[in-house]
Short mmCIF file of C-alpha atoms and ligand atoms in Angstrom, two decimals:
data_model
loop_
_atom_site.label_atom_id
_atom_site.label_comp_id
_atom_site.label_asym_id
_atom_site.label_seq_id
_atom_site.Cartn_x
_atom_site.Cartn_y
_atom_site.Cartn_z
CA MET A 34 -7.88 -11.83 -16.18
CA GLU A 35 -8.15 -15.82 -16.92
CA PRO A 36 -5.60 -16.75 -14.27
CA VAL A 37 -4.32 -20.36 -14.00
CA VAL A 38 -6.00 -21.70 -10.45
CA THR A 39 -4.98 -24.64 -9.47
CA ARG A 40 -5.97 -26.27 -6.71
CA LEU A 41 -3.19 -27.90 -3.94
CA SER A 42 -3.98 -31.19 -5.53
CA GLU A 43 -2.89 -30.71 -8.71
CA ALA A 44 0.26 -29.12 -7.68
CA HIS A 45 2.14 -30.80 -4.55
CA ALA A 46 5.50 -30.52 -7.10
CA PRO A 47 5.37 -27.26 -8.27
CA HIS A 48 8.32 -27.59 -9.90
CA ILE A 49 8.58 -30.99 -10.95
CA ASP A 50 5.11 -30.70 -12.91
CA PRO A 51 5.16 -31.32 -16.31
CA ARG A 52 2.17 -30.24 -17.16
CA ARG A 53 3.52 -26.42 -16.48
CA PRO A 54 4.91 -24.10 -19.73
CA SER A 55 8.23 -23.59 -18.97
CA PRO A 56 8.78 -19.48 -17.81
CA ARG A 57 9.52 -16.90 -20.09
CA ARG A 58 12.81 -15.22 -19.46
CA ILE A 59 12.06 -11.47 -19.98
CA ASP A 60 14.97 -9.90 -17.71
CA ALA A 61 17.94 -9.94 -18.74
CA MET A 62 20.21 -12.17 -16.38
CA THR A 63 23.72 -12.34 -16.66
CA THR A 64 24.01 -15.47 -14.25
CA PRO A 65 21.57 -18.00 -13.52
CA PRO A 66 18.57 -16.89 -10.52
CA ALA A 67 20.14 -18.50 -6.86
CA ALA A 68 16.57 -19.33 -6.70
CA ALA A 69 15.32 -21.33 -9.28
CA SER A 70 11.62 -22.08 -7.74
CA THR A 71 10.03 -19.97 -5.02
CA ILE A 72 6.44 -19.90 -3.16
CA VAL A 73 5.31 -16.45 -2.57
CA VAL A 74 2.42 -16.64 0.00
CA GLY A 75 -0.01 -13.62 -0.03
CA ALA A 76 -1.64 -12.29 -3.19
CA GLY A 77 -1.64 -8.61 -2.48
CA ILE A 78 0.42 -5.94 -4.14
CA VAL A 79 3.28 -6.98 -2.84
CA GLY A 80 2.87 -10.84 -3.17
CA ALA A 81 1.36 -10.32 -7.00
CA ALA A 82 4.12 -7.66 -8.52
CA THR A 83 6.74 -9.96 -6.57
CA ALA A 84 5.20 -13.11 -8.57
CA LEU A 85 5.75 -11.16 -11.74
CA TYR A 86 9.15 -9.95 -11.33
CA LEU A 87 10.01 -13.68 -10.17
CA ALA A 88 8.53 -15.13 -13.29
CA ARG A 89 9.91 -12.28 -15.56
CA ALA A 90 13.29 -13.01 -13.75
CA GLY A 91 13.04 -16.73 -14.82
CA VAL A 92 11.98 -18.31 -11.41
CA GLU A 93 9.57 -21.30 -11.24
CA VAL A 94 6.52 -19.22 -8.88
CA THR A 95 3.88 -20.60 -6.98
CA LEU A 96 2.06 -17.62 -5.48
CA ILE A 97 -0.45 -19.01 -2.85
CA GLU A 98 -3.25 -16.83 -1.66
CA ARG A 99 -6.31 -18.23 0.76
CA TYR A 100 -8.71 -16.21 -0.34
CA GLU A 101 -8.95 -14.11 -3.69
CA PRO A 102 -6.28 -11.92 -5.21
CA GLY A 103 -6.59 -8.20 -3.31
CA ALA A 104 -8.36 -10.13 -0.68
CA GLY A 105 -6.55 -8.15 2.05
CA ALA A 106 -5.56 -4.71 2.23
CA SER A 107 -4.63 -4.29 -1.25
CA GLY A 108 -7.46 -4.69 -2.76
CA ARG A 109 -9.65 -2.16 -0.40
CA ASN A 110 -7.03 0.83 -0.26
CA ALA A 111 -7.74 4.24 -1.77
CA GLY A 112 -5.01 4.04 -4.32
CA TYR A 113 -2.97 6.86 -3.63
CA ILE A 114 0.92 6.64 -4.30
CA SER A 115 1.54 9.23 -2.04
CA MET A 116 4.67 11.11 -2.11
CA ILE A 117 4.35 14.35 -0.62
CA THR A 118 3.82 11.92 2.81
CA ARG A 119 6.70 10.08 2.80
CA SER A 120 9.29 11.29 5.22
CA ALA A 121 13.03 11.60 3.82
CA GLY A 122 15.50 9.03 3.89
CA PRO A 123 14.23 5.10 3.55
CA GLN A 124 10.64 5.58 3.01
CA LEU A 125 11.28 8.15 0.17
CA GLU A 126 13.82 6.32 -1.46
CA LEU A 127 11.63 3.11 -1.36
CA ALA A 128 8.62 5.23 -2.63
CA ARG A 129 10.86 7.02 -5.54
CA LEU A 130 11.45 3.71 -6.61
CA SER A 131 8.05 2.66 -7.21
CA ARG A 132 7.18 6.41 -8.71
CA LYS A 133 9.75 5.00 -11.14
CA LEU A 134 8.37 1.54 -12.09
CA TYR A 135 4.55 2.62 -11.95
CA PRO A 136 4.54 4.16 -15.21
CA GLU A 137 6.24 1.15 -16.77
CA LEU A 138 3.65 -1.13 -14.82
CA ALA A 139 1.05 1.24 -16.61
CA ASP A 140 2.44 0.58 -20.14
CA GLU A 141 2.80 -2.96 -19.36
CA LEU A 142 -0.63 -4.65 -17.65
CA ASP A 143 -4.03 -4.48 -17.82
CA ASP A 144 -5.63 -1.23 -17.20
CA PHE A 145 -5.40 -0.02 -13.67
CA GLU A 146 -6.98 3.46 -13.84
CA PHE A 147 -3.00 4.88 -13.16
CA ARG A 148 -3.56 9.13 -12.70
CA ALA A 149 -0.40 11.04 -12.91
CA ASN A 150 -1.22 14.22 -12.39
CA GLY A 151 0.11 14.76 -8.59
CA ALA A 152 -1.77 15.30 -5.29
CA LEU A 153 -3.39 18.49 -4.04
CA VAL A 154 -3.99 19.17 0.10
CA TYR A 155 -6.27 21.63 -0.09
CA TYR A 156 -6.03 24.23 3.21
CA TYR A 157 -8.13 26.92 4.71
CA ASP A 158 -6.96 30.56 6.71
CA GLU A 159 -6.21 28.04 10.20
CA GLN A 160 -3.34 26.32 8.67
CA VAL A 161 -1.29 29.35 7.14
CA PRO A 162 1.49 29.05 9.66
CA LEU A 163 1.93 25.39 9.17
CA ILE A 164 2.14 25.70 5.04
CA GLU A 165 5.52 27.71 3.96
CA GLY A 166 8.22 25.30 6.65
CA PHE A 167 5.86 22.29 5.39
CA VAL A 168 6.43 22.96 2.02
CA GLU A 169 10.24 24.24 2.34
CA ARG A 170 10.87 20.96 4.22
CA ARG A 171 9.34 18.93 1.18
CA ARG A 172 11.13 21.24 -1.78
CA ALA A 173 14.64 20.36 0.43
CA ASP A 174 13.66 16.88 0.00
CA GLY A 175 13.38 17.40 -3.11
CA LEU A 176 9.62 16.94 -4.15
CA PRO A 177 8.64 19.06 -7.18
CA ILE A 178 5.86 20.92 -5.13
CA ASP A 179 3.70 23.84 -6.11
CA VAL A 180 1.61 26.24 -3.82
CA VAL A 181 -1.16 27.52 -5.88
CA ASP A 182 -4.53 29.89 -4.75
CA GLY A 183 -7.53 28.73 -3.72
CA ASP A 184 -8.95 29.28 -7.53
CA ARG A 185 -6.33 27.07 -9.46
CA ALA A 186 -7.31 24.73 -6.00
CA ARG A 187 -10.56 24.84 -7.11
CA GLU A 188 -9.37 24.03 -11.30
CA LEU A 189 -8.13 21.40 -9.89
CA CYS A 190 -10.77 19.92 -7.66
CA PRO A 191 -14.47 21.71 -8.58
CA LEU A 192 -15.56 20.39 -4.98
CA LEU A 193 -13.76 22.74 -3.12
CA PRO A 194 -15.28 25.60 -1.73
CA ASP A 195 -14.34 29.25 -2.13
CA GLU A 196 -13.16 28.67 1.95
CA VAL A 197 -10.13 27.36 0.77
CA ILE A 198 -7.27 29.89 -0.02
CA GLY A 199 -4.81 27.52 -1.56
CA GLY A 200 -3.17 24.16 -2.06
CA ILE A 201 0.06 22.24 -2.30
CA HIS A 202 0.03 20.48 -5.49
CA SER A 203 2.78 17.84 -5.37
CA ARG A 204 3.05 16.95 -8.92
CA SER A 205 5.04 13.56 -8.36
CA ASP A 206 2.03 11.83 -6.62
CA CYS A 207 -0.70 9.53 -8.49
CA TYR A 208 -3.08 7.43 -7.90
CA ILE A 209 -4.86 3.82 -9.19
CA HIS A 210 -7.43 1.78 -8.99
CA PRO A 211 -6.25 -0.87 -6.28
CA GLY A 212 -8.43 -3.86 -7.06
CA LYS A 213 -7.80 -3.39 -10.58
CA LEU A 214 -4.05 -2.76 -10.00
CA VAL A 215 -3.81 -6.40 -7.95
CA GLU A 216 -5.72 -8.65 -10.64
CA ALA A 217 -3.51 -7.33 -13.50
CA LEU A 218 -0.18 -7.49 -11.91
CA VAL A 219 -1.65 -11.56 -11.17
CA ALA A 220 -2.90 -11.52 -14.60
CA ALA A 221 0.67 -10.72 -16.01
CA ALA A 222 2.12 -12.97 -13.71
CA VAL A 223 0.20 -16.14 -14.54
CA LYS A 224 0.88 -14.66 -18.56
CA GLU A 225 4.78 -14.95 -17.13
CA GLY A 226 4.31 -18.65 -16.10
CA ALA A 227 3.85 -17.95 -12.24
CA ARG A 228 0.81 -20.53 -10.79
CA LEU A 229 -1.87 -19.15 -8.93
CA VAL A 230 -3.02 -21.54 -6.10
CA ILE A 231 -5.57 -20.93 -3.65
CA ASP A 232 -5.37 -22.43 -0.34
CA ASP A 233 -4.02 -21.60 3.27
CA ALA A 234 -0.49 -21.50 4.08
CA VAL A 235 -0.51 -22.79 7.33
CA GLU A 236 3.30 -23.49 8.49
CA LEU A 237 6.30 -22.84 7.24
CA GLN A 238 7.97 -26.28 6.14
CA VAL A 239 12.30 -26.66 7.50
CA ASP A 240 14.70 -29.29 7.05
CA SER A 241 18.12 -29.33 8.50
CA GLY A 242 17.77 -25.53 9.43
CA ARG A 243 16.54 -24.47 5.97
CA CYS A 244 12.92 -23.27 4.86
CA ILE A 245 11.85 -25.87 2.01
CA GLY A 246 8.64 -24.99 1.51
CA ILE A 247 5.30 -24.45 3.32
CA ARG A 248 2.59 -27.21 4.44
CA THR A 249 -0.88 -25.42 3.68
CA ALA A 250 -4.87 -26.44 4.37
CA THR A 251 -4.15 -29.46 1.87
CA GLY A 252 -0.76 -30.81 1.31
CA LEU A 253 2.83 -29.83 1.20
CA LEU A 254 4.43 -27.37 -1.34
CA THR A 255 8.15 -27.59 -2.04
CA ALA A 256 10.79 -24.96 -3.36
CA ASP A 257 14.80 -23.09 -3.04
CA THR A 258 12.90 -20.31 -1.05
CA VAL A 259 9.73 -19.20 0.12
CA ALA A 260 8.82 -15.16 0.11
CA LEU A 261 6.22 -14.26 2.99
CA THR A 262 4.11 -11.60 1.59
CA ALA A 263 0.91 -11.91 3.72
CA GLY A 264 0.71 -8.72 5.00
CA SER A 265 -1.07 -8.24 8.66
CA TRP A 266 -0.79 -12.45 8.58
CA THR A 267 2.85 -12.56 8.23
CA ALA A 268 3.06 -12.49 11.57
CA GLU A 269 0.97 -15.26 12.54
CA LEU A 270 3.08 -17.73 10.29
CA MET A 271 6.51 -16.11 11.62
CA THR A 272 5.65 -16.76 15.16
CA ARG A 273 4.22 -20.50 14.50
CA ALA A 274 8.01 -20.99 13.05
CA GLY A 275 9.56 -19.14 16.25
CA LEU A 276 10.66 -16.19 14.68
CA PRO A 277 9.34 -13.18 16.31
CA PHE A 278 7.62 -11.11 14.41
CA HIS A 279 6.14 -7.54 15.84
CA LEU A 280 3.39 -6.19 14.05
CA LEU A 281 0.24 -3.47 14.59
CA HIS A 282 -2.80 -3.44 12.73
CA MET A 283 -4.59 -0.44 11.83
CA ARG A 284 -8.56 -0.78 10.59
CA MET A 285 -8.55 1.63 7.47
CA GLN A 286 -11.90 2.52 5.64
CA MET A 287 -13.69 4.30 2.63
CA VAL A 288 -16.62 5.58 1.22
CA GLU A 289 -18.02 5.33 -2.33
CA THR A 290 -20.53 8.09 -3.82
CA ALA A 291 -22.33 7.71 -6.67
CA PRO A 292 -21.25 9.41 -9.67
CA ILE A 293 -21.00 13.12 -10.17
CA ASP A 294 -20.42 15.08 -13.97
CA ASP A 295 -17.85 16.86 -12.90
CA ARG A 296 -14.36 15.26 -13.41
CA PHE A 297 -11.08 16.14 -11.86
CA ASP A 298 -7.85 14.03 -11.22
CA VAL A 299 -6.14 14.74 -8.96
CA ALA A 300 -5.37 12.95 -5.27
CA ALA A 301 -7.14 15.73 -2.94
CA TYR A 302 -6.52 15.66 1.02
CA GLY A 303 -7.74 18.01 3.47
CA PRO A 304 -5.73 19.68 6.21
CA SER A 305 -6.17 17.18 8.52
CA LEU A 306 -3.66 14.72 7.12
CA PHE A 307 -0.69 16.83 8.47
CA HIS A 308 -1.92 15.38 12.07
CA GLU A 309 -0.93 12.00 10.58
CA TYR A 310 2.82 12.39 10.16
CA ALA A 311 5.72 12.31 12.93
CA PHE A 312 7.98 14.71 10.78
CA VAL A 313 5.30 17.32 9.88
CA ARG A 314 4.47 17.81 13.69
CA GLU A 315 7.78 18.64 14.19
CA LEU A 316 8.04 21.35 11.87
CA PRO A 317 7.71 25.79 13.21
CA GLY A 318 4.14 26.30 13.04
CA TYR A 319 2.59 23.27 13.70
CA ASP A 320 -0.30 22.94 16.10
CA ASP A 321 -2.58 20.07 16.74
CA ASP A 322 -5.72 23.04 17.11
CA ILE A 323 -4.95 24.13 13.32
CA VAL A 324 -5.07 21.07 11.66
CA LEU A 325 -7.73 18.94 13.43
CA HIS A 326 -11.19 19.36 12.85
CA PRO A 327 -13.06 19.78 16.27
CA LEU A 328 -14.99 16.01 15.79
CA GLN A 329 -11.70 15.06 15.59
CA GLN A 330 -10.77 16.42 19.27
CA ILE A 331 -13.73 14.41 20.49
CA MET A 332 -12.80 10.96 19.06
CA PRO A 333 -8.79 10.99 19.34
CA GLU A 334 -8.55 7.67 19.16
CA VAL A 335 -9.37 7.67 15.39
CA GLY A 336 -6.78 8.72 12.96
CA LEU A 337 -8.10 10.86 9.77
CA LEU A 338 -5.90 10.94 6.47
CA GLU A 339 -8.89 13.02 4.99
CA LEU A 340 -8.75 12.32 1.01
CA ILE A 341 -11.23 12.75 -1.78
CA CYS A 342 -10.32 11.39 -4.89
CA GLN A 343 -12.50 10.43 -8.27
CA ARG A 344 -12.50 6.74 -9.82
CA ALA A 345 -12.76 6.69 -13.87
CA ASP A 346 -16.64 5.56 -13.59
CA GLY A 347 -17.20 9.42 -11.80
CA ARG A 348 -18.03 7.95 -8.32
CA LEU A 349 -15.80 9.66 -5.66
CA TRP A 350 -13.87 7.58 -2.79
CA LEU A 351 -13.59 9.42 0.33
CA GLY A 352 -11.88 8.66 3.22
CA CYS A 353 -9.94 7.37 5.45
CA PRO A 354 -10.22 7.11 9.30
CA ILE A 355 -7.81 4.68 10.84
CA GLU A 356 -7.73 3.30 14.15
CA PHE A 357 -5.39 0.51 16.05
CA VAL A 358 -7.10 -2.59 16.30
CA ASP A 359 -5.73 -5.78 18.04
CA GLY A 360 -5.01 -8.07 15.60
CA PRO A 361 -5.39 -8.43 11.47
CA ASP A 362 -8.52 -11.12 12.19
CA ALA A 363 -10.39 -7.48 13.78
CA SER A 364 -13.34 -6.65 11.76
CA PRO A 365 -12.46 -4.96 8.71
CA ALA A 366 -15.71 -3.44 8.79
CA PRO A 367 -16.68 0.35 9.20
CA THR A 368 -17.09 1.97 12.55
CA VAL A 369 -19.51 4.49 13.91
CA ALA A 370 -16.44 6.84 14.89
CA GLY A 371 -14.93 6.03 11.27
CA MET A 372 -17.89 6.66 9.06
CA ALA A 373 -18.87 9.91 11.80
CA GLN A 374 -15.53 11.70 11.31
CA THR A 375 -15.49 10.74 7.59
CA PHE A 376 -18.80 12.45 6.93
CA GLY A 377 -18.09 15.38 9.49
CA VAL A 378 -14.79 16.29 8.70
CA LEU A 379 -15.31 15.85 4.80
CA GLY A 380 -19.15 17.12 4.73
CA ASP A 381 -17.60 20.55 6.73
CA HIS A 382 -14.30 21.15 4.37
CA VAL A 383 -15.80 19.96 1.37
CA PRO A 384 -19.43 21.03 1.66
CA ALA A 385 -20.35 19.59 -1.89
CA LEU A 386 -20.67 16.23 -0.88
CA GLN A 387 -23.00 16.70 1.78
CA HIS A 388 -25.91 15.39 -0.65
CA LEU A 389 -24.58 12.57 -2.56
CA ALA A 390 -25.55 9.38 -2.19
CA VAL A 391 -23.71 6.88 -0.61
CA GLU A 392 -23.46 3.81 -2.50
CA ARG A 393 -20.94 1.42 -0.63
CA THR A 394 -18.86 1.47 2.35
CA TRP A 395 -15.80 -0.19 3.38
CA GLY A 396 -12.95 -1.09 5.27
CA GLY A 397 -9.51 -3.73 5.81
CA ILE A 398 -6.95 -4.09 7.79
CA ALA A 399 -2.94 -3.04 6.93
CA PRO A 400 -0.15 -3.61 8.89
CA GLN A 401 1.95 -1.28 10.43
CA THR A 402 5.33 -1.24 11.98
CA GLY A 403 7.15 0.35 15.62
CA ASP A 404 9.77 2.51 13.00
CA GLY A 405 6.65 2.85 10.09
CA LEU A 406 9.40 0.96 7.73
CA PRO A 407 8.51 -2.06 6.03
CA VAL A 408 10.34 -5.59 5.96
CA ILE A 409 11.91 -6.26 2.68
CA SER A 410 14.62 -9.14 3.57
CA ALA A 411 15.97 -12.28 4.40
CA VAL A 412 15.64 -13.83 7.70
CA PRO A 413 19.26 -14.92 8.42
CA ALA A 414 18.07 -17.40 11.24
CA LEU A 415 16.05 -19.23 8.47
CA PRO A 416 17.81 -19.59 5.11
CA GLY A 417 15.28 -19.73 2.21
CA LEU A 418 13.06 -17.87 3.79
CA PHE A 419 12.26 -13.70 2.86
CA VAL A 420 9.95 -11.59 3.90
CA GLY A 421 8.26 -8.43 2.87
CA SER A 422 5.60 -7.04 5.08
CA GLY A 423 4.79 -4.44 7.40
CA LEU A 424 3.80 -2.08 4.44
CA ALA A 425 1.48 0.76 5.73
CA TYR A 426 1.66 2.18 2.36
CA GLY A 427 1.83 -0.31 0.18
CA ALA A 428 -0.11 1.25 -2.65
CA THR A 429 2.28 3.55 -2.89
CA VAL A 430 5.41 1.38 -2.09
CA GLY A 431 4.28 -1.95 -3.37
CA PRO A 432 5.91 -2.33 -6.46
CA ALA A 433 8.82 -1.20 -5.02
CA SER A 434 9.09 -3.01 -2.53
CA ALA A 435 8.29 -6.48 -4.54
CA ARG A 436 10.96 -5.39 -6.81
CA VAL A 437 13.47 -5.60 -3.96
CA LEU A 438 12.49 -8.32 -2.64
CA ALA A 439 12.46 -10.36 -5.96
CA ASP A 440 16.00 -8.85 -6.18
CA LEU A 441 17.27 -10.56 -2.68
CA VAL A 442 15.64 -13.70 -3.87
CA ILE A 443 17.38 -14.47 -7.02
CA GLY A 444 20.61 -12.58 -5.60
CA ARG A 445 20.78 -9.44 -7.64
CA GLU A 446 21.81 -6.30 -6.01
CA PRO A 447 18.76 -3.84 -5.36
CA ASP A 448 18.37 -0.50 -6.88
CA ILE A 449 18.71 1.23 -3.39
CA ASP A 450 20.02 0.62 -0.23
CA VAL A 451 17.82 -1.74 2.33
CA ALA A 452 19.27 -1.87 5.07
CA ALA A 453 16.67 -0.04 7.02
CA PHE A 454 14.57 -2.48 5.74
CA ARG A 455 16.15 -5.94 7.27
CA TYR A 456 13.82 -8.24 9.27
CA ASP A 457 16.22 -8.32 12.11
CA ARG A 458 15.76 -4.94 13.97
CA PRO A 459 14.26 -4.03 17.08
CA ALA A 460 11.00 -2.73 15.93
CA ILE A 461 10.34 -6.41 14.16
CA THR A 462 12.26 -8.65 16.72
CA GLU A 463 11.41 -7.10 20.18
CA GLY A 464 8.59 -4.51 19.21
CA MET A 465 7.93 -0.99 19.70
CA ALA A 466 5.31 1.42 20.38
CA ARG A 467 4.16 4.66 17.92
CA SER A 468 3.57 7.97 17.85
CA ALA A 469 2.15 9.31 14.58
CA THR A 470 -0.76 6.90 13.07
CA LEU A 471 1.13 7.01 9.57
CA GLY A 472 4.71 7.50 9.81
C1 FAD B 562 -8.59 1.19 3.19
C2 FAD B 562 -8.01 1.55 3.37
C3 FAD B 562 -7.10 2.69 2.68
C4 FAD B 562 -5.63 2.54 2.15
N1 FAD B 562 -4.69 4.06 1.58
C5 FAD B 562 -3.68 3.81 0.97
C6 FAD B 562 -3.53 4.40 -0.17
O1 FAD B 562 -4.21 5.35 -0.33
N2 FAD B 562 -2.00 4.49 -0.03
C7 FAD B 562 -1.11 3.31 0.20
O2 FAD B 562 -0.20 3.25 -0.31
N3 FAD B 562 -1.74 2.46 0.89
C8 FAD B 562 -3.08 2.18 1.22
N4 FAD B 562 -3.54 1.22 2.50
C9 FAD B 562 -2.26 0.39 3.04
C10 FAD B 562 -2.62 -0.29 2.14
O3 FAD B 562 -3.41 -1.18 1.28
C11 FAD B 562 -1.45 -1.84 2.62
O4 FAD B 562 0.00 -1.27 2.88
C12 FAD B 562 -0.82 -2.75 1.01
O5 FAD B 562 -1.80 -3.14 0.77
C13 FAD B 562 -0.44 -3.86 1.85
O6 FAD B 562 -0.41 -4.71 0.95
P1 FAD B 562 0.27 -6.23 1.05
O7 FAD B 562 0.50 -6.88 -0.30
O8 FAD B 562 1.62 -6.39 1.70
O9 FAD B 562 -0.88 -7.15 2.28
P2 FAD B 562 -2.18 -7.53 1.82
O10 FAD B 562 -2.87 -6.89 0.87
O11 FAD B 562 -3.03 -7.75 3.10
O12 FAD B 562 -2.23 -9.07 1.04
C14 FAD B 562 -1.85 -10.40 2.20
C15 FAD B 562 -2.91 -11.45 0.94
O13 FAD B 562 -2.12 -12.43 1.67
C16 FAD B 562 -3.18 -13.36 1.88
N5 FAD B 562 -3.23 -13.92 3.07
C17 FAD B 562 -2.28 -14.07 4.59
N6 FAD B 562 -2.65 -15.08 5.26
C18 FAD B 562 -2.37 -15.80 4.52
C19 FAD B 562 -2.25 -17.50 4.38
N7 FAD B 562 -1.74 -17.94 5.64
N8 FAD B 562 -2.58 -18.56 3.38
C20 FAD B 562 -2.70 -18.22 2.08
N9 FAD B 562 -2.77 -16.00 1.90
C21 FAD B 562 -2.57 -15.60 3.20
C22 FAD B 562 -4.51 -12.68 2.42
O14 FAD B 562 -5.93 -13.25 1.96
C23 FAD B 562 -4.14 -11.06 1.57
O15 FAD B 562 -4.55 -11.60 0.32
C24 FAD B 562 -4.65 1.49 2.41
C25 FAD B 562 -5.00 0.53 3.21
C26 FAD B 562 -6.50 0.77 3.69
C27 FAD B 562 -7.45 -0.72 4.20
#
């Protein structure tokens, strides 16, 4: 990737810079865009994809990132495009839109290891009472689901032991390489005319009751509209402008092993996954005791999205413990409890992992909202300001969120109903506690 990185000193007036080539218009626009210029703050998956969709619509885009693209959660996640865990309603509709956009992105962008061979939730004798109800519910929600026996589960993921008696194969799930995706999105946005500026957005600039730009660490940027896509850090910029924005913050952690010879391209999940979702906990047959590993029972404050996938280079990614932390600037470093659960639960459920060399561990801070839904919205109290944040499942719903946000900015009707994602709702403006970790 060769991004056009512009230091702020060169970019004080992004929409009159004569050195900047005119953006190419790729999306057919029947009416001129409502916003001719937009500043997008934060180059995670949401910001990078928003910049791309806006630039394609002919908007002059300045994408501001304080570190480097993908520095937040988007460059650190497991890359699961998780249909099977999205609850029916707005969450699933947003995920469906993303699922539609991903193959298009895979065709258009540099390779980001898009693997569309489904997810496999492997299970053991203990979980049998829950499986029928779960499968029935997900099929009723319209997801393409097969129930496979233990042998077929081992064909899909050869690491699984004989004790695995079956699997739920969710055919519409997929996975990607998160860092490569953000890089590819930024490269494509830059190719379409967007400009990437490495700088720290400090506060919103307001004039006559309208958001007119961003004051950064080194100067002032102005534009017709501002889109805040700063992930967990969005709340700081909003509250500094007197706009309440309640987010919760999750530290999530990953492990990378040495490459293995066996190859598989299904996104595998273990049974402790079931514990993390409110809609699963309500199903007949659900009981903490049949889905939680004993190690989880002694560390109840750490959630575990139990997962294994393989990268193109043969390395395995294992995850993913989840801890709520006080704020976005909590250390993202892996913790003893998080790693204990990852190694202990996966090492017990999948003994073939036990002797693999661990090459790398990392963590990241991802946002969550009280009602588990993102904010993809205009901010009625401050015309000119838009927000795309609060995504707990941003690898899954990032492209769709960006597409919807870009639609809102340019005044185009989004493909899905976005009422549930509005800023002006109590979970965001007043805050709300959560019952399940990932919603
Ligand atoms: C370990 C881990 C595993 C995960 N696994 C999955 C998964 O498998 N599937 C899934 O769907 N989701 C997963 N997630 C969640 C997913 O990563 C997030 O939901 C998603 O990345 C959020 O994207 P974002 O663009 O909103 O925020 P971010 O990626 O955090 O991007 C925000 C960007 O804004 C920048 N920024 C912040 N403040 C400023 C400022 N003032 N000025 C300029 N720039 C600023 C940051 O540096 C950052 O680059 C996981 C998260 C983690 C940490």
